mmCIF file with all atom_site columns, C-alpha atoms in Angstrom:
data_model
loop_
_atom_site.group_PDB
_atom_site.id
_atom_site.type_symbol
_atom_site.label_atom_id
_atom_site.label_alt_id
_atom_site.label_comp_id
_atom_site.label_asym_id
_atom_site.label_entity_id
_atom_site.label_seq_id
_atom_site.pdbx_PDB_ins_code
_atom_site.Cartn_x
_atom_site.Cartn_y
_atom_site.Cartn_z
_atom_site.occupancy
_atom_site.B_iso_or_equiv
_atom_site.pdbx_formal_charge
_atom_site.auth_seq_id
_atom_site.auth_comp_id
_atom_site.auth_asym_id
_atom_site.auth_atom_id
_atom_site.pdbx_PDB_model_num
ATOM 1   C CA . MET A 1 1   ? 25.716  -4.756  9.114  1.00 45.00 ? 1   MET A CA 1
ATOM 2   C CA . THR A 1 2   ? 27.159  -1.418  8.098  1.00 46.00 ? 2   THR A CA 1
ATOM 3   C CA . ASP A 1 3   ? 30.679  -0.712  6.962  1.00 44.00 ? 3   ASP A CA 1
ATOM 4   C CA . LYS A 1 4   ? 31.763  1.902   9.492  1.00 44.00 ? 4   LYS A CA 1
ATOM 5   C CA . THR A 1 5   ? 35.379  2.513   10.373 1.00 42.00 ? 5   THR A CA 1
ATOM 6   C CA . ASP A 1 6   ? 34.821  3.174   14.088 1.00 45.00 ? 6   ASP A CA 1
ATOM 7   C CA . THR A 1 7   ? 34.387  -0.493  14.956 1.00 43.00 ? 7   THR A CA 1
ATOM 8   C CA . PRO A 1 8   ? 36.462  -2.257  17.572 1.00 45.00 ? 8   PRO A CA 1
ATOM 9   C CA . THR A 1 9   ? 39.337  -4.409  16.473 1.00 44.00 ? 9   THR A CA 1
ATOM 10  C CA . GLY A 1 10  ? 39.427  -8.034  17.439 1.00 45.00 ? 10  GLY A CA 1
ATOM 11  C CA . PRO A 1 11  ? 38.118  -11.380 16.234 1.00 47.00 ? 11  PRO A CA 1
ATOM 12  C CA . ALA A 1 12  ? 35.030  -9.873  14.653 1.00 45.00 ? 12  ALA A CA 1
ATOM 13  C CA . GLY A 1 13  ? 36.509  -6.467  13.902 1.00 48.00 ? 13  GLY A CA 1
ATOM 14  C CA . PRO A 1 14  ? 38.089  -5.231  10.687 1.00 46.00 ? 14  PRO A CA 1
ATOM 15  C CA . GLN A 1 15  ? 41.162  -7.451  11.004 1.00 52.00 ? 15  GLN A CA 1
ATOM 16  C CA . GLY A 1 16  ? 39.132  -10.634 11.607 1.00 61.00 ? 16  GLY A CA 1
ATOM 17  C CA . GLY A 1 17  ? 37.023  -10.119 8.510  1.00 73.00 ? 17  GLY A CA 1
ATOM 18  C CA . GLY A 1 18  ? 33.822  -10.755 10.458 1.00 81.00 ? 18  GLY A CA 1
ATOM 19  C CA . PRO A 1 19  ? 30.651  -8.716  10.704 1.00 87.00 ? 19  PRO A CA 1
ATOM 20  C CA . ARG A 1 20  ? 30.827  -5.211  12.106 1.00 89.00 ? 20  ARG A CA 1
ATOM 21  C CA . PRO A 1 21  ? 28.443  -3.877  14.733 1.00 89.00 ? 21  PRO A CA 1
ATOM 22  C CA . GLU A 1 22  ? 25.929  -1.277  13.648 1.00 87.00 ? 22  GLU A CA 1
ATOM 23  C CA . PRO A 1 23  ? 26.500  2.044   15.432 1.00 88.00 ? 23  PRO A CA 1
ATOM 24  C CA . LEU A 1 24  ? 23.741  3.441   17.634 1.00 88.00 ? 24  LEU A CA 1
ATOM 25  C CA . ARG A 1 25  ? 22.823  7.113   17.766 1.00 87.00 ? 25  ARG A CA 1
ATOM 26  C CA . PHE A 1 26  ? 24.882  8.890   20.469 1.00 87.00 ? 26  PHE A CA 1
ATOM 27  C CA . PHE A 1 27  ? 26.778  5.656   21.261 1.00 88.00 ? 27  PHE A CA 1
ATOM 28  C CA . GLY A 1 28  ? 28.559  4.624   18.074 1.00 87.00 ? 28  GLY A CA 1
ATOM 29  C CA . THR A 1 29  ? 29.812  1.101   18.641 1.00 86.00 ? 29  THR A CA 1
ATOM 30  C CA . SER A 1 30  ? 30.661  1.601   22.316 1.00 87.00 ? 30  SER A CA 1
ATOM 31  C CA . TRP A 1 31  ? 27.614  -0.542  23.167 1.00 88.00 ? 31  TRP A CA 1
ATOM 32  C CA . VAL A 1 32  ? 29.466  -3.698  22.066 1.00 87.00 ? 32  VAL A CA 1
ATOM 33  C CA . ASN A 1 33  ? 32.016  -3.754  24.890 1.00 87.00 ? 33  ASN A CA 1
ATOM 34  C CA . HIS A 1 34  ? 30.564  -0.935  27.032 1.00 87.00 ? 34  HIS A CA 1
ATOM 35  C CA . ASP A 1 35  ? 33.736  1.103   26.589 1.00 88.00 ? 35  ASP A CA 1
ATOM 36  C CA . ASP A 1 36  ? 34.654  4.620   25.377 1.00 85.00 ? 36  ASP A CA 1
ATOM 37  C CA . GLY A 1 37  ? 32.485  6.384   27.946 1.00 88.00 ? 37  GLY A CA 1
ATOM 38  C CA . TYR A 1 38  ? 29.439  4.186   27.485 1.00 89.00 ? 38  TYR A CA 1
ATOM 39  C CA . ARG A 1 39  ? 28.118  4.808   31.007 1.00 90.00 ? 39  ARG A CA 1
ATOM 40  C CA . LEU A 1 40  ? 28.594  8.587   30.715 1.00 92.00 ? 40  LEU A CA 1
ATOM 41  C CA . ARG A 1 41  ? 26.869  8.578   27.336 1.00 91.00 ? 41  ARG A CA 1
ATOM 42  C CA . ARG A 1 42  ? 23.916  6.695   28.804 1.00 91.00 ? 42  ARG A CA 1
ATOM 43  C CA . ILE A 1 43  ? 23.652  9.202   31.633 1.00 93.00 ? 43  ILE A CA 1
ATOM 44  C CA . GLY A 1 44  ? 23.910  12.066  29.142 1.00 94.00 ? 44  GLY A CA 1
ATOM 45  C CA . VAL A 1 45  ? 21.247  10.596  26.893 1.00 93.00 ? 45  VAL A CA 1
ATOM 46  C CA . ALA A 1 46  ? 18.908  10.005  29.831 1.00 95.00 ? 46  ALA A CA 1
ATOM 47  C CA . VAL A 1 47  ? 19.339  13.541  31.147 1.00 96.00 ? 47  VAL A CA 1
ATOM 48  C CA . GLY A 1 48  ? 19.074  15.015  27.648 1.00 96.00 ? 48  GLY A CA 1
ATOM 49  C CA . ALA A 1 49  ? 15.892  13.127  26.840 1.00 96.00 ? 49  ALA A CA 1
ATOM 50  C CA . LEU A 1 50  ? 14.310  14.113  30.155 1.00 96.00 ? 50  LEU A CA 1
ATOM 51  C CA . VAL A 1 51  ? 15.248  17.772  29.714 1.00 97.00 ? 51  VAL A CA 1
ATOM 52  C CA . ALA A 1 52  ? 13.945  17.730  26.131 1.00 96.00 ? 52  ALA A CA 1
ATOM 53  C CA . ALA A 1 53  ? 10.666  16.182  27.319 1.00 96.00 ? 53  ALA A CA 1
ATOM 54  C CA . ALA A 1 54  ? 10.329  18.819  30.052 1.00 97.00 ? 54  ALA A CA 1
ATOM 55  C CA . VAL A 1 55  ? 10.994  21.659  27.606 1.00 96.00 ? 55  VAL A CA 1
ATOM 56  C CA . SER A 1 56  ? 8.507   20.085  25.181 1.00 95.00 ? 56  SER A CA 1
ATOM 57  C CA . CYS A 1 57  ? 5.864   20.001  27.892 1.00 95.00 ? 57  CYS A CA 1
ATOM 58  C CA . LEU A 1 58  ? 6.572   23.666  28.582 1.00 96.00 ? 58  LEU A CA 1
ATOM 59  C CA . VAL A 1 59  ? 6.085   24.464  24.892 1.00 94.00 ? 59  VAL A CA 1
ATOM 60  C CA . LEU A 1 60  ? 2.820   22.512  24.909 1.00 93.00 ? 60  LEU A CA 1
ATOM 61  C CA . ARG A 1 61  ? 1.758   24.497  27.969 1.00 94.00 ? 61  ARG A CA 1
ATOM 62  C CA . PHE A 1 62  ? 2.343   27.730  26.026 1.00 94.00 ? 62  PHE A CA 1
ATOM 63  C CA . ALA A 1 63  ? 0.244   26.335  23.184 1.00 92.00 ? 63  ALA A CA 1
ATOM 64  C CA . TYR A 1 64  ? -2.519  25.490  25.655 1.00 92.00 ? 64  TYR A CA 1
ATOM 65  C CA . GLN A 1 65  ? -2.370  29.021  27.064 1.00 93.00 ? 65  GLN A CA 1
ATOM 66  C CA . GLY A 1 66  ? -2.592  30.334  23.517 1.00 93.00 ? 66  GLY A CA 1
ATOM 67  C CA . LEU A 1 67  ? -5.795  28.388  23.046 1.00 90.00 ? 67  LEU A CA 1
ATOM 68  C CA . GLN A 1 68  ? -7.132  29.844  26.292 1.00 90.00 ? 68  GLN A CA 1
ATOM 69  C CA . ILE A 1 69  ? -6.242  33.381  25.231 1.00 92.00 ? 69  ILE A CA 1
ATOM 70  C CA . ALA A 1 70  ? -7.814  32.850  21.808 1.00 92.00 ? 70  ALA A CA 1
ATOM 71  C CA . ASP A 1 71  ? -10.979 31.711  23.584 1.00 90.00 ? 71  ASP A CA 1
ATOM 72  C CA . VAL A 1 72  ? -11.634 28.928  21.092 1.00 89.00 ? 72  VAL A CA 1
ATOM 73  C CA . GLY A 1 73  ? -13.955 27.147  23.466 1.00 88.00 ? 73  GLY A CA 1
ATOM 74  C CA . SER A 1 74  ? -13.670 24.183  25.739 1.00 90.00 ? 74  SER A CA 1
ATOM 75  C CA . PHE A 1 75  ? -14.500 21.629  23.033 1.00 93.00 ? 75  PHE A CA 1
ATOM 76  C CA . VAL A 1 76  ? -11.472 22.525  20.887 1.00 92.00 ? 76  VAL A CA 1
ATOM 77  C CA . THR A 1 77  ? -9.233  22.741  23.952 1.00 92.00 ? 77  THR A CA 1
ATOM 78  C CA . VAL A 1 78  ? -10.297 19.287  25.132 1.00 93.00 ? 78  VAL A CA 1
ATOM 79  C CA . ILE A 1 79  ? -9.808  17.810  21.656 1.00 94.00 ? 79  ILE A CA 1
ATOM 80  C CA . VAL A 1 80  ? -6.275  19.246  21.406 1.00 93.00 ? 80  VAL A CA 1
ATOM 81  C CA . VAL A 1 81  ? -5.293  18.024  24.887 1.00 93.00 ? 81  VAL A CA 1
ATOM 82  C CA . VAL A 1 82  ? -6.734  14.538  24.249 1.00 95.00 ? 82  VAL A CA 1
ATOM 83  C CA . MET A 1 83  ? -5.043  14.400  20.827 1.00 94.00 ? 83  MET A CA 1
ATOM 84  C CA . PHE A 1 84  ? -1.618  15.160  22.329 1.00 94.00 ? 84  PHE A CA 1
ATOM 85  C CA . ALA A 1 85  ? -2.184  12.687  25.157 1.00 95.00 ? 85  ALA A CA 1
ATOM 86  C CA . ILE A 1 86  ? -3.245  9.843   22.840 1.00 96.00 ? 86  ILE A CA 1
ATOM 87  C CA . CYS A 1 87  ? -0.521  10.543  20.285 1.00 95.00 ? 87  CYS A CA 1
ATOM 88  C CA . SER A 1 88  ? 2.111   10.689  23.044 1.00 96.00 ? 88  SER A CA 1
ATOM 89  C CA . ALA A 1 89  ? 0.935   7.365   24.454 1.00 96.00 ? 89  ALA A CA 1
ATOM 90  C CA . LEU A 1 90  ? 0.973   5.741   21.012 1.00 95.00 ? 90  LEU A CA 1
ATOM 91  C CA . ALA A 1 91  ? 4.387   7.240   20.218 1.00 95.00 ? 91  ALA A CA 1
ATOM 92  C CA . PHE A 1 92  ? 5.743   5.945   23.533 1.00 96.00 ? 92  PHE A CA 1
ATOM 93  C CA . GLY A 1 93  ? 4.502   2.422   22.749 1.00 95.00 ? 93  GLY A CA 1
ATOM 94  C CA . HIS A 1 94  ? 5.787   2.477   19.195 1.00 94.00 ? 94  HIS A CA 1
ATOM 95  C CA . THR A 1 95  ? 9.200   3.842   20.195 1.00 93.00 ? 95  THR A CA 1
ATOM 96  C CA . TRP A 1 96  ? 9.504   1.365   23.056 1.00 94.00 ? 96  TRP A CA 1
ATOM 97  C CA . GLU A 1 97  ? 8.654   -1.535  20.740 1.00 93.00 ? 97  GLU A CA 1
ATOM 98  C CA . SER A 1 98  ? 11.143  -0.329  18.124 1.00 91.00 ? 98  SER A CA 1
ATOM 99  C CA . PHE A 1 99  ? 13.929  -0.842  20.672 1.00 90.00 ? 99  PHE A CA 1
ATOM 100 C CA . ARG A 1 100 ? 13.160  -4.601  20.695 1.00 89.00 ? 100 ARG A CA 1
ATOM 101 C CA . LYS A 1 101 ? 12.408  -5.288  17.032 1.00 88.00 ? 101 LYS A CA 1
ATOM 102 C CA . ARG A 1 102 ? 12.924  -3.437  13.787 1.00 88.00 ? 102 ARG A CA 1
ATOM 103 C CA . PRO A 1 103 ? 9.799   -1.543  12.747 1.00 85.00 ? 103 PRO A CA 1
ATOM 104 C CA . ASP A 1 104 ? 8.303   -2.101  9.326  1.00 88.00 ? 104 ASP A CA 1
ATOM 105 C CA . ALA A 1 105 ? 9.421   0.704   7.001  1.00 89.00 ? 105 ALA A CA 1
ATOM 106 C CA . ASP A 1 106 ? 5.945   1.201   5.480  1.00 90.00 ? 106 ASP A CA 1
ATOM 107 C CA . ARG A 1 107 ? 4.284   1.328   8.888  1.00 88.00 ? 107 ARG A CA 1
ATOM 108 C CA . GLN A 1 108 ? 6.981   3.696   10.137 1.00 89.00 ? 108 GLN A CA 1
ATOM 109 C CA . ALA A 1 109 ? 6.307   6.033   7.213  1.00 90.00 ? 109 ALA A CA 1
ATOM 110 C CA . SER A 1 110 ? 2.560   5.964   7.816  1.00 90.00 ? 110 SER A CA 1
ATOM 111 C CA . LEU A 1 111 ? 3.034   6.748   11.529 1.00 89.00 ? 111 LEU A CA 1
ATOM 112 C CA . ARG A 1 112 ? 5.404   9.652   10.946 1.00 92.00 ? 112 ARG A CA 1
ATOM 113 C CA . GLY A 1 113 ? 2.737   12.281  11.635 1.00 91.00 ? 113 GLY A CA 1
ATOM 114 C CA . LEU A 1 114 ? 1.514   10.565  14.774 1.00 90.00 ? 114 LEU A CA 1
ATOM 115 C CA . LEU A 1 115 ? 5.078   10.241  16.056 1.00 90.00 ? 115 LEU A CA 1
ATOM 116 C CA . ALA A 1 116 ? 5.692   13.923  15.343 1.00 92.00 ? 116 ALA A CA 1
ATOM 117 C CA . ILE A 1 117 ? 2.615   14.947  17.342 1.00 93.00 ? 117 ILE A CA 1
ATOM 118 C CA . GLY A 1 118 ? 3.449   12.516  20.151 1.00 93.00 ? 118 GLY A CA 1
ATOM 119 C CA . PHE A 1 119 ? 7.095   13.554  20.409 1.00 94.00 ? 119 PHE A CA 1
ATOM 120 C CA . VAL A 1 120 ? 6.874   13.787  24.208 1.00 95.00 ? 120 VAL A CA 1
ATOM 121 C CA . GLY A 1 121 ? 6.061   10.071  24.391 1.00 96.00 ? 121 GLY A CA 1
ATOM 122 C CA . SER A 1 122 ? 9.028   9.210   22.189 1.00 94.00 ? 122 SER A CA 1
ATOM 123 C CA . LEU A 1 123 ? 11.339  11.308  24.349 1.00 95.00 ? 123 LEU A CA 1
ATOM 124 C CA . LEU A 1 124 ? 10.069  9.628   27.505 1.00 96.00 ? 124 LEU A CA 1
ATOM 125 C CA . ALA A 1 125 ? 10.555  6.174   25.970 1.00 95.00 ? 125 ALA A CA 1
ATOM 126 C CA . TYR A 1 126 ? 14.111  7.153   25.089 1.00 93.00 ? 126 TYR A CA 1
ATOM 127 C CA . PHE A 1 127 ? 14.670  8.365   28.667 1.00 95.00 ? 127 PHE A CA 1
ATOM 128 C CA . PHE A 1 128 ? 13.325  5.233   30.342 1.00 96.00 ? 128 PHE A CA 1
ATOM 129 C CA . ARG A 1 129 ? 15.203  2.873   28.020 1.00 93.00 ? 129 ARG A CA 1
ATOM 130 C CA . SER A 1 130 ? 18.478  4.715   28.526 1.00 93.00 ? 130 SER A CA 1
ATOM 131 C CA . LEU A 1 131 ? 18.223  4.095   32.274 1.00 92.00 ? 131 LEU A CA 1
ATOM 132 C CA . THR A 1 132 ? 18.960  0.399   31.690 1.00 90.00 ? 132 THR A CA 1
ATOM 133 C CA . GLU A 1 133 ? 20.771  0.263   28.329 1.00 89.00 ? 133 GLU A CA 1
ATOM 134 C CA . ALA A 1 134 ? 21.549  2.179   25.199 1.00 88.00 ? 134 ALA A CA 1
ATOM 135 C CA . PRO A 1 135 ? 18.214  2.516   23.370 1.00 90.00 ? 135 PRO A CA 1
ATOM 136 C CA . GLY A 1 136 ? 18.114  -0.319  20.846 1.00 88.00 ? 136 GLY A CA 1
ATOM 137 C CA . GLU A 1 137 ? 21.109  -2.149  22.304 1.00 89.00 ? 137 GLU A CA 1
ATOM 138 C CA . VAL A 1 138 ? 19.286  -5.452  22.831 1.00 90.00 ? 138 VAL A CA 1
ATOM 139 C CA . LEU A 1 139 ? 18.072  -5.517  19.228 1.00 90.00 ? 139 LEU A CA 1
ATOM 140 C CA . HIS A 1 140 ? 21.465  -4.631  17.792 1.00 90.00 ? 140 HIS A CA 1
ATOM 141 C CA . ARG A 1 141 ? 23.265  -7.071  20.101 1.00 89.00 ? 141 ARG A CA 1
ATOM 142 C CA . GLU A 1 142 ? 20.996  -9.943  19.012 1.00 90.00 ? 142 GLU A CA 1
ATOM 143 C CA . GLU A 1 143 ? 21.549  -9.117  15.338 1.00 90.00 ? 143 GLU A CA 1
ATOM 144 C CA . TYR A 1 144 ? 25.300  -8.721  15.840 1.00 91.00 ? 144 TYR A CA 1
ATOM 145 C CA . GLU A 1 145 ? 25.629  -11.996 17.758 1.00 91.00 ? 145 GLU A CA 1
ATOM 146 C CA . ALA A 1 146 ? 23.586  -13.827 15.093 1.00 91.00 ? 146 ALA A CA 1
ATOM 147 C CA . ALA A 1 147 ? 25.806  -12.361 12.360 1.00 91.00 ? 147 ALA A CA 1
ATOM 148 C CA . ARG A 1 148 ? 28.960  -13.335 14.289 1.00 91.00 ? 148 ARG A CA 1
ATOM 149 C CA . GLN A 1 149 ? 27.709  -16.890 14.795 1.00 90.00 ? 149 GLN A CA 1
ATOM 150 C CA . ALA A 1 150 ? 26.778  -17.185 11.115 1.00 89.00 ? 150 ALA A CA 1
ATOM 151 C CA . HIS A 1 151 ? 30.236  -15.888 10.152 1.00 88.00 ? 151 HIS A CA 1
ATOM 152 C CA . GLU A 1 152 ? 31.974  -18.344 12.485 1.00 85.00 ? 152 GLU A CA 1
ATOM 153 C CA . LYS A 1 153 ? 29.845  -21.161 11.116 1.00 83.00 ? 153 LYS A CA 1
ATOM 154 C CA . ARG A 1 154 ? 30.725  -20.227 7.541  1.00 81.00 ? 154 ARG A CA 1
ATOM 155 C CA . SER A 1 155 ? 34.426  -19.798 8.245  1.00 78.00 ? 155 SER A CA 1
ATOM 156 C CA . THR A 1 156 ? 34.870  -23.012 10.277 1.00 73.00 ? 156 THR A CA 1
ATOM 157 C CA . ARG A 1 157 ? 32.680  -25.289 8.189  1.00 64.00 ? 157 ARG A CA 1
ATOM 158 C CA . ARG A 1 158 ? 35.476  -26.897 6.216  1.00 63.00 ? 158 ARG A CA 1
ATOM 159 C CA . THR A 1 159 ? 37.646  -29.583 7.756  1.00 63.00 ? 159 THR A CA 1
ATOM 160 C CA . GLY A 1 160 ? 40.303  -31.592 6.046  1.00 65.00 ? 160 GLY A CA 1
ATOM 161 C CA . ASN A 1 161 ? 41.660  -31.391 2.534  1.00 70.00 ? 161 ASN A CA 1
ATOM 162 C CA . PRO A 1 162 ? 38.906  -30.698 -0.014 1.00 67.00 ? 162 PRO A CA 1
ATOM 163 C CA . SER A 1 163 ? 40.850  -32.445 -2.824 1.00 71.00 ? 163 SER A CA 1
ATOM 164 C CA . LYS A 1 164 ? 40.582  -35.783 -0.971 1.00 70.00 ? 164 LYS A CA 1
ATOM 165 C CA . LYS A 1 165 ? 36.800  -35.472 -0.760 1.00 68.00 ? 165 LYS A CA 1
ATOM 166 C CA . ARG A 1 166 ? 34.928  -38.514 -2.080 1.00 70.00 ? 166 ARG A CA 1
ATOM 167 C CA . ARG A 1 167 ? 32.827  -37.825 -5.134 1.00 70.00 ? 167 ARG A CA 1
ATOM 168 C CA . ARG A 1 168 ? 29.267  -39.111 -5.219 1.00 67.00 ? 168 ARG A CA 1
#
């Protein structure tokens, strides 16, 4: 877990000495208790991602019109359209999966170009996920709960006086 100062106080907060929740982009640590405008942030992220995807599609439309004006031929036009469609679909799937489990860093680095070309798919995945939760909330909640349970287990393991322990 990270050592951020904007974590909630409480049993697992800074005063309890337990693990701290990892902040999410646009949400900070408000995803833990769904406070500090969590619902408004989710609505804002959903609207923002949808608007960004719409503007991106408009930009792609201008690029398509540029290909038509340049008269590059139907073969090149079809290849470009298919490339953006496939890359967007792959980016959507990869982004959607990264909300449930942490992606491998090496694989993430090798897919950087594909994700850049398929940015519309990533934006749409962000939009659809933000309709139900903060994107990545389930993953971070599972990790945070596991860290809290491990901390509680470590801190409550001892019972009794250790000096009276029988030696083997």
